[in-house]
Coordinates of C-alpha atoms and ligand atoms in Angstrom, one line a residue:
X1 CA 76.5 102.0 91.5
X2 CA 80.1 103.1 90.6
X3 CA 82.2 106.1 91.6
X4 CA 84.0 108.1 89.0
X5 CA 86.6 110.6 90.2
X6 CA 88.1 113.2 87.8
X7 CA 91.3 115.1 88.8
X8 CA 92.3 118.7 88.1
X9 CA 93.5 118.3 84.5
X10 CA 90.4 116.3 83.7
X11 CA 88.2 119.3 84.5
X12 CA 90.6 122.1 83.6
X13 CA 88.5 123.8 81.0
X14 CA 85.3 123.4 79.0
X15 CA 86.8 121.0 76.5
X16 CA 88.0 118.8 79.4
X17 CA 84.6 118.9 81.1
X18 CA 82.8 118.0 77.8
X19 CA 85.1 115.0 77.6
X20 CA 84.1 114.0 81.2
X21 CA 80.4 114.3 80.3
X22 CA 80.9 111.9 77.4
X23 CA 82.8 109.4 79.5
X24 CA 80.2 109.5 82.2
X25 CA 77.3 109.1 79.7
X26 CA 78.8 105.8 78.6
X27 CA 78.5 104.5 82.2
X28 CA 74.9 105.6 82.9
X29 CA 73.6 102.0 83.2
X30 CA 76.0 101.5 86.2
X31 CA 74.6 104.5 88.1
X32 CA 77.7 106.7 88.3
X33 CA 78.4 109.2 91.1
X34 CA 81.0 111.7 90.0
X35 CA 83.6 113.3 92.3
X36 CA 85.7 116.2 90.9
X37 CA 88.8 118.1 91.9
X38 CA 89.2 121.8 91.6
X39 CA 90.1 122.9 88.1
X40 CA 93.8 122.2 87.5
X41 CA 96.1 124.6 89.3
X42 CA 93.3 126.3 91.3
X43 CA 94.3 124.7 94.7
X44 CA 97.9 125.9 94.2
X45 CA 96.6 129.4 93.4
X46 CA 94.5 129.3 96.6
X47 CA 97.6 128.3 98.6
X48 CA 99.4 131.4 97.2
X49 CA 96.4 133.5 98.0
X50 CA 96.6 132.3 101.6
X51 CA 100.3 133.3 101.7
X52 CA 99.6 136.7 100.2
X53 CA 96.7 137.4 102.6
X54 CA 98.8 136.3 105.6
X55 CA 101.4 138.9 104.5
X56 CA 98.5 141.4 104.5
X57 CA 98.8 141.8 100.7
X58 CA 95.1 141.9 100.3
X59 CA 95.0 143.3 96.8
X60 CA 97.2 140.5 95.5
X61 CA 94.8 138.0 97.2
X62 CA 91.8 139.6 95.6
X63 CA 93.4 139.6 92.2
X64 CA 93.8 135.8 92.5
X65 CA 90.1 135.5 93.3
X66 CA 89.3 137.5 90.2
X67 CA 91.5 135.3 88.0
X68 CA 89.8 132.2 89.4
X69 CA 86.4 133.8 88.8
X70 CA 87.3 134.7 85.2
X71 CA 88.4 131.1 84.4
X72 CA 85.2 129.6 85.7
X73 CA 83.0 132.1 84.0
X74 CA 84.9 131.5 80.7
X75 CA 84.3 127.7 80.9
X76 CA 80.6 128.3 82.0
X77 CA 80.0 130.6 79.0
X78 CA 81.4 127.9 76.6
X79 CA 79.0 125.2 77.9
X80 CA 75.9 126.7 79.5
X81 CA 72.9 128.5 78.1
X82 CA 72.7 132.2 79.0
X83 CA 70.2 131.5 81.7
X84 CA 72.2 128.5 83.2
X85 CA 75.4 130.6 83.0
X86 CA 73.7 133.4 85.0
X87 CA 72.5 131.0 87.7
X88 CA 76.0 129.5 87.9
X89 CA 77.5 133.0 88.1
X90 CA 75.3 133.8 91.0
X91 CA 76.4 130.6 92.9
X92 CA 80.0 131.3 92.0
X93 CA 79.8 134.9 93.2
X94 CA 78.2 133.8 96.5
X95 CA 81.2 131.4 97.1
X96 CA 83.8 133.9 96.1
X97 CA 82.2 136.6 98.3
X98 CA 82.9 134.1 101.2
X99 CA 86.5 133.7 99.9
X100 CA 86.9 137.5 99.8
X101 CA 85.6 138.0 103.3
X102 CA 87.9 135.3 104.6
X103 CA 90.9 136.9 102.7
X104 CA 90.0 140.3 104.3
X105 CA 89.9 138.8 107.7
X106 CA 93.3 137.0 107.3
X107 CA 94.9 140.1 105.9
X108 CA 93.7 142.1 108.9
X109 CA 95.1 139.5 111.3
X110 CA 98.4 139.4 109.3
X111 CA 98.5 135.6 109.9
X112 CA 96.5 132.6 109.0
X113 CA 95.2 129.8 111.2
X114 CA 95.3 126.1 110.0
X115 CA 91.4 126.2 110.0
X116 CA 91.3 129.3 107.8
X117 CA 93.8 127.7 105.4
X118 CA 91.7 124.6 105.0
X119 CA 88.6 126.7 104.6
X120 CA 90.2 128.8 101.8
X121 CA 91.3 125.6 99.9
X122 CA 87.7 124.2 99.8
X123 CA 86.5 126.9 97.4
X124 CA 88.2 125.3 94.5
X125 CA 86.2 122.0 94.7
X126 CA 83.0 123.8 95.6
X127 CA 83.0 126.0 92.5
X128 CA 84.3 123.3 90.1
X129 CA 81.7 120.7 91.3
X130 CA 78.8 123.2 90.8
X131 CA 80.2 124.0 87.3
X132 CA 80.5 120.3 86.3
X133 CA 76.9 119.6 87.6
X134 CA 75.6 122.5 85.6
X135 CA 77.6 121.5 82.5
X136 CA 76.3 117.9 82.7
X137 CA 72.7 119.2 82.7
X138 CA 73.4 121.5 79.8
X139 CA 75.0 118.7 77.9
X140 CA 72.0 116.4 78.3
X141 CA 73.2 114.4 81.3
X142 CA 70.7 114.9 84.2
X143 CA 72.8 115.6 87.3
X144 CA 72.5 117.0 90.8
X145 CA 75.1 118.8 92.8
X146 CA 75.6 117.5 96.3
X147 CA 77.6 119.4 98.9
X148 CA 80.4 117.1 100.1
X149 CA 81.0 119.3 103.1
X150 CA 77.6 118.2 104.4
X151 CA 78.2 114.5 103.5
X152 CA 81.7 113.6 104.5
X153 CA 82.3 113.9 108.2
X154 CA 85.8 114.1 109.6
X155 CA 87.7 115.0 112.8
X156 CA 88.8 118.6 113.0
X157 CA 92.5 118.1 112.2
X158 CA 94.1 120.5 109.7
X159 CA 95.4 120.3 107.0
X160 CA 94.4 116.6 106.6
X161 CA 91.4 115.5 108.5
X162 CA 90.5 111.9 109.0
X163 CA 87.0 110.7 108.0
X164 CA 84.5 109.3 110.5
X165 CA 82.9 106.3 108.7
X166 CA 79.6 105.8 110.4
X167 CA 78.2 109.4 110.2
X168 CA 79.6 109.7 106.7
X169 CA 78.0 106.5 105.6
X170 CA 74.6 107.5 107.1
X171 CA 74.6 111.0 105.5
X172 CA 75.8 109.7 102.1
X173 CA 73.2 107.0 102.0
X174 CA 70.4 109.3 103.0
X175 CA 71.4 112.0 100.4
X176 CA 72.6 110.0 97.5
X177 CA 70.1 107.0 97.3
X178 CA 67.2 109.3 96.3
X179 CA 69.3 111.0 93.6
X180 CA 70.3 107.7 92.0
X181 CA 66.7 106.5 92.2
X182 CA 65.7 109.5 90.1
X183 CA 68.4 108.5 87.6
X184 CA 70.4 111.7 88.4
X185 CA 74.2 111.7 88.4
X186 CA 75.3 113.1 91.8
X187 CA 78.3 115.4 91.4
X188 CA 80.4 116.1 94.5
X189 CA 83.6 118.1 95.1
X190 CA 86.4 115.9 96.2
X191 CA 88.9 116.8 99.0
X192 CA 86.4 118.8 101.1
X193 CA 84.5 117.8 104.2
X194 CA 83.5 119.1 107.6
X195 CA 83.8 118.1 111.2
X196 CA 80.9 117.0 113.4
X197 CA 80.6 120.5 114.7
X198 CA 80.4 121.9 111.2
X199 CA 84.0 123.3 110.8
X200 CA 85.1 123.0 107.2
X201 CA 88.0 120.6 106.7
X202 CA 90.0 119.0 103.8
X203 CA 91.4 115.5 103.4
X204 CA 94.9 116.8 102.6
X205 CA 96.5 117.6 99.2
X206 CA 95.6 115.2 96.5
X207 CA 92.6 114.1 98.7
X208 CA 89.9 113.9 96.0
X209 CA 91.0 110.3 95.3
X210 CA 90.4 109.6 99.0
X211 CA 86.9 111.2 98.8
X212 CA 86.1 108.9 95.9
X213 CA 87.1 105.8 98.0
X214 CA 85.2 107.0 101.1
X215 CA 82.1 107.6 99.0
X216 CA 82.5 104.2 97.2
X217 CA 82.9 102.4 100.5
X218 CA 79.9 104.1 102.1
X219 CA 77.6 103.4 99.1
X220 CA 78.9 99.8 98.5
X221 CA 80.1 100.8 95.0
X222 CA 80.8 98.0 92.5
X223 CA 83.9 99.8 91.3
X224 CA 85.8 103.1 91.9
X225 CA 87.4 104.8 88.8
X226 CA 90.1 107.4 89.2
X227 CA 90.3 109.3 85.9
X228 CA 93.5 111.3 85.5
X229 CA 96.0 112.6 82.9
X230 CA 98.0 109.3 82.4
X231 CA 96.9 105.9 81.2
X232 CA 96.9 104.2 84.6
X233 CA 99.6 103.5 87.1
X234 CA 102.9 103.3 85.2
X235 CA 106.2 101.6 86.1
X236 CA 107.4 105.0 87.3
X237 CA 106.4 108.6 87.0
X238 CA 106.5 109.4 83.2
X239 CA 107.9 112.8 84.0
X240 CA 111.0 111.1 85.3
X241 CA 111.2 108.3 82.6
X242 CA 109.3 108.9 79.4
X243 CA 109.6 105.2 78.7
X244 CA 107.5 104.3 81.8
X245 CA 105.1 101.5 80.9
X246 CA 101.4 101.0 81.8
X247 CA 100.8 98.3 84.5
X248 CA 97.7 96.4 83.6
X249 CA 97.1 94.9 87.1
X250 CA 98.5 95.8 90.5
X251 CA 97.7 94.6 94.0
X252 CA 96.2 96.9 96.7
X253 CA 99.3 96.3 98.7
X254 CA 101.7 97.3 95.9
X255 CA 99.7 100.4 95.0
X256 CA 99.5 101.6 98.6
X257 CA 103.2 101.2 99.0
X258 CA 103.8 103.2 95.8
X259 CA 101.4 105.9 96.8
X260 CA 103.1 106.2 100.3
X261 CA 106.4 106.6 98.7
X262 CA 105.5 109.4 96.4
X263 CA 103.6 108.1 93.3
X264 CA 101.3 111.1 93.0
X265 CA 98.8 109.2 90.8
X266 CA 97.0 108.1 93.9
X267 CA 96.5 109.7 97.4
X268 CA 98.1 107.2 99.9
X269 CA 94.9 106.7 101.9
X270 CA 92.7 106.0 98.9
X271 CA 93.0 102.3 98.9
X272 CA 92.1 101.7 102.6
X273 CA 88.3 102.0 102.2
X274 CA 88.5 100.0 99.0
X275 CA 90.5 97.3 100.7
X276 CA 88.1 97.1 103.6
X277 CA 85.2 96.7 101.3
X278 CA 87.0 94.7 98.6
X279 CA 86.1 97.2 95.9
X280 CA 88.3 97.2 92.7
X281 CA 89.8 100.5 91.8
X282 CA 90.6 101.4 88.2
X283 CA 93.0 104.2 87.2
X284 CA 92.1 105.6 83.7
X285 CA 93.1 108.4 81.4
X286 CA 90.4 111.0 80.7
X287 CA 92.3 112.3 77.7
X288 CA 92.4 108.7 76.2
X289 CA 89.3 107.0 77.6
X290 CA 89.6 104.1 75.1
X291 CA 92.9 103.0 76.8
X292 CA 92.6 100.2 79.3
X293 CA 94.3 101.8 82.3
X294 CA 95.2 99.9 85.5
X295 CA 93.1 97.8 87.7
X296 CA 93.9 97.5 91.4
X297 CA 92.7 94.4 93.2
X298 CA 93.3 92.5 96.4
X299 CA 95.5 90.1 94.4
X300 CA 97.0 90.9 91.0
X301 CA 98.5 88.6 88.4
X302 CA 102.3 88.2 88.5
X303 CA 104.4 91.1 87.0
X304 CA 106.6 90.4 84.0
X305 CA 109.6 91.5 86.1
X306 CA 109.7 90.7 89.8
X307 CA 109.4 94.4 90.4
X308 CA 106.1 96.2 89.6
X309 CA 107.1 99.9 89.8
X310 CA 109.5 102.5 91.2
X311 CA 108.4 105.6 93.2
X312 CA 110.4 108.7 94.2
X313 CA 109.7 110.8 97.2
X314 CA 111.6 114.1 97.4
X315 CA 111.9 116.6 100.2
X316 CA 113.3 114.2 102.8
X317 CA 115.8 114.8 105.7
X318 CA 117.7 112.3 107.7
X319 CA 118.5 112.6 111.4
X320 CA 121.2 110.3 112.7
X321 CA 121.2 110.0 116.5
X322 CA 124.3 108.5 118.2
X323 CA 123.3 107.5 121.7
X324 CA 125.7 106.9 124.6
X325 CA 124.1 103.4 125.0
X326 CA 122.4 100.8 122.8
X327 CA 119.5 102.6 121.1
X328 CA 117.2 99.6 121.2
X329 CA 116.3 100.5 124.7
X330 CA 112.6 101.1 125.0
X331 CA 113.0 104.5 126.6
X332 CA 115.2 105.8 123.8
X333 CA 112.8 104.7 121.1
X334 CA 109.8 106.1 123.1
X335 CA 111.5 109.4 123.5
X336 CA 112.6 109.5 119.8
X337 CA 109.1 108.8 118.5
X338 CA 107.4 111.2 121.0
X339 CA 109.6 114.0 119.7
X340 CA 108.7 113.2 116.1
X341 CA 105.1 113.0 117.0
X342 CA 105.3 116.3 118.8
X343 CA 106.7 117.8 115.5
X344 CA 104.0 116.1 113.4
X345 CA 106.7 114.2 111.5
X346 CA 105.8 110.6 110.8
X347 CA 109.0 108.6 110.1
X348 CA 109.3 107.4 106.5
X349 CA 112.2 105.0 107.1
X350 CA 113.8 104.0 110.4
X351 CA 117.1 102.1 110.8
X352 CA 118.4 101.1 114.2
X353 CA 121.8 99.6 114.7
X354 CA 124.0 99.3 117.8
X355 CA 124.2 102.8 119.3
X356 CA 122.8 104.7 116.3
X357 CA 119.3 105.4 115.1
X358 CA 118.6 106.9 111.7
X359 CA 115.2 108.4 110.8
X360 CA 114.2 109.7 107.4
X361 CA 111.3 112.2 107.6
X362 CA 109.7 114.7 105.4
X363 CA 111.7 117.9 105.5
X364 CA 110.2 120.5 107.8
X365 CA 110.8 124.2 108.6
X366 CA 111.4 123.5 112.3
X367 CA 114.2 121.0 111.7
X368 CA 116.6 123.2 113.7
X369 CA 114.3 123.0 116.7
X370 CA 114.0 119.2 116.4
X371 CA 117.8 118.8 116.1
X372 CA 118.3 120.7 119.4
X373 CA 115.6 118.6 121.1
X374 CA 117.0 115.3 119.7
X375 CA 120.4 116.3 121.3
X376 CA 118.9 115.3 124.6
X377 CA 119.1 111.7 123.3
X378 CA 122.6 111.7 121.9
X379 CA 124.8 113.3 119.3
X380 CA 122.8 114.4 116.3
X381 CA 123.8 114.6 112.6
X382 CA 121.3 116.3 110.3
X383 CA 121.3 115.6 106.5
X384 CA 118.8 117.7 104.5
X385 CA 118.1 117.6 100.7
X386 CA 117.5 113.8 100.5
X387 CA 115.0 111.7 98.6
X388 CA 113.6 108.2 98.9
X389 CA 113.6 105.8 96.0
X390 CA 111.2 102.8 96.5
X391 CA 110.9 99.7 94.4
X392 CA 107.7 97.7 94.8
X393 CA 106.7 94.2 93.8
X394 CA 104.9 91.3 95.5
X395 CA 107.1 89.0 93.5
X396 CA 110.3 90.1 95.3
X397 CA 109.1 88.3 98.5
X398 CA 111.5 85.5 99.3
X399 CA 113.6 86.1 96.2
X400 CA 117.4 85.9 96.5
X401 CA 119.6 88.6 95.1
X402 CA 117.1 91.5 95.2
X403 CA 119.3 93.8 97.3
X404 CA 122.5 93.1 95.3
X405 CA 120.6 93.7 92.0
X406 CA 119.2 97.1 93.1
X407 CA 122.3 98.4 94.9
X408 CA 124.6 97.0 92.1
X409 CA 122.7 99.2 89.6
X410 CA 122.8 102.3 91.9
X411 CA 126.5 101.8 92.6
X412 CA 127.3 101.4 88.9
X413 CA 125.8 104.9 88.5
X414 CA 128.2 106.2 91.1
X415 CA 125.5 107.1 93.6
X416 CA 126.0 106.9 97.3
X417 CA 123.1 105.3 99.3
X418 CA 122.6 106.9 102.8
X419 CA 119.9 104.6 104.3
X420 CA 118.3 101.3 103.3
X421 CA 115.0 99.7 104.3
X422 CA 113.4 96.5 103.1
X423 CA 109.7 96.7 104.0
X424 CA 108.6 94.3 106.7
X425 CA 106.0 93.0 104.3
X426 CA 109.0 92.2 102.0
X427 CA 107.2 93.7 99.0
X428 CA 109.4 96.8 98.8
X429 CA 113.0 98.0 98.9
X430 CA 113.5 101.6 99.7
X431 CA 116.7 103.6 100.1
X432 CA 117.7 107.2 100.6
X433 CA 120.0 109.2 98.3
X434 CA 120.9 112.8 98.0
X435 CA 118.1 114.7 96.2
X436 CA 120.6 115.6 93.4
X437 CA 121.1 111.9 92.6
X438 CA 117.4 110.9 93.0
X439 CA 116.2 111.1 89.3
X440 CA 119.4 109.5 88.0
X441 CA 118.8 106.6 90.4
X442 CA 115.3 106.1 89.2
X443 CA 116.3 106.3 85.6
X444 CA 119.1 103.8 85.9
X445 CA 116.9 101.3 87.8
X446 CA 114.0 101.8 85.4
X447 CA 116.3 101.2 82.4
X448 CA 117.7 98.1 84.0
X449 CA 114.5 96.6 85.2
X450 CA 111.8 97.7 82.7
X451 CA 113.3 98.8 79.5
X452 CA 113.2 95.7 77.2
X453 CA 116.8 95.3 75.9
X454 CA 118.2 95.2 79.4
X455 CA 115.5 93.2 81.2
X456 CA 117.1 91.1 84.0
X457 CA 116.8 87.4 84.2
X458 CA 114.6 86.8 87.3
X459 CA 116.7 85.6 90.3
X460 CA 115.8 82.1 91.6
X461 CA 113.3 81.8 94.5
X462 CA 115.0 81.4 97.9
X463 CA 114.8 77.8 99.2
X464 CA 112.8 77.9 102.4
X465 CA 114.4 76.0 105.2
Ligands
ADP501 P1 95.0 114.3 89.2 O1 94.9 115.8 89.1 O2 94.2 113.6 88.2 O3 94.6 113.8 90.6 P2 97.8 114.0 89.8 O4 98.7 115.0 89.2 O5 97.5 114.0 91.2 O6 96.5 113.9 88.9 O7 98.4 112.5 89.5 C1 98.8 112.2 88.1 C2 100.3 112.3 88.0 O8 100.9 111.4 88.8 C3 100.8 112.0 86.6 O9 100.7 113.0 85.7 C4 102.2 111.6 86.8 O10 103.1 112.6 86.5 C5 102.3 111.3 88.4 N1 102.8 110.0 88.7 C6 103.7 109.7 89.6 N2 104.0 108.4 89.7 C7 103.3 107.8 88.8 C8 103.1 106.4 88.3 N3 103.8 105.4 88.9 N4 102.2 106.2 87.4 C9 101.5 107.2 86.8 N5 101.6 108.5 87.2 C10 102.5 108.8 88.1
LIG502 N1 92.4 120.0 94.6 C1 93.1 119.3 95.7 C2 94.6 119.3 95.4 O1 95.1 119.9 94.4 C3 92.7 117.9 95.8 C4 92.8 117.0 94.6 O2 92.9 117.5 93.5 O3 92.9 115.8 94.8 O4 95.4 118.9 96.2
MG503 MG1 95.8 113.7 92.4

């Protein structure tokens, strides 16, 4: 069997869903299971709905529910028979009645709990997956909807729960094998799950990719396909550089590094289940299914340049802590990381030198509180509005001159670098710049490394002693 995941823009309206049906129908011989996101933009709308409800603006919240309903009904009416549309509308209204009841409760409280927030966000995938399953049947593709909340089991952490592999595997195998045996295409909502005690959870924003990988690993899929709105993984985000080029093959390791440093095309956890089970992952364009896309494998062929791609992660802050003594002391590091853990702030980049430790983390609303707590360790300098630029490539390992090449280009653009890290795996170089300089850094580096006329001559390999 194979797993095919379609993101928000791939199921954004009836034309997109028809395209999905025709792509899936070409794969029937491989027993596809389909995972879908919410219709494009719906999860963001649900986030705004939560904010409105928490401010007790109930009528605004209910208006959003009506707008979401209208969009799904419109798509259903364009694909389904009258009878099938009526059945779908009944299911839709049952779900949206739950969303309405939840909004009413939140508005009465005047605040929202993390569990309620997750619960609200699950409605997008629930109603899109039911619509896609109904559409497949209407379009001549026998399909069965399966409720991912009952199949993917996680811990109870919000907003990004972690999957529990053995109960998930057992439930998926029990529910999905009979559907595949009957030649039905199972259709599941991505992103959504529930805890062992039945509390609804999500896998975190962008988590439908992760659902596809979890399902693929549990069912021993031959391949996992991530269908999106670009023709694979590109040398950088095409929204930053229109000349970004398709990468035909990339390693698990490189793709994970890119995803962790902001390449939205894949959720950062997606490749873990695939790596563990050695399942190849393909990234493909649902708007141009004839294009080849990118294949992600354990080992990939060498890249034409020694770099494979550049990622950009915005919304970063730096904390510089100047301690009275050498910061390498175990107590100092223990205290520093305990404070970050307490604030749920995983460190993106850490640099320790003499009496100073610098940590780059995702910006958070309680930065002020963290600063005052960090002052117990030393003098603290806080730098908000930063971004991380990360260059990835297995072929940079052991190559002389990588740092001078990268920082030479950045310096020639007049950009100041605030922190530097060369991944311990030696397959990435990341650095922190002010957010206002971030796009310019990526564009300069992309032009220098990937745009043909200025392609660098690869530096010689380091001679190992
Ligand atoms: P989906 O809704 O299908 O999950 P996403 O919006 O989450 O799609 O991810 C696709 C987007 O990721 C692209 O439109 C692109 O702007 C962005 N992106 C960021 N970095 C890259 C990259 N290196 N290659 C391709 N796309 C990228
Ligand atoms: N719909 C969710 C989101 O927008 C999950 C996903 O699409 O991957 O984050
Ligand atoms: Mg995505």
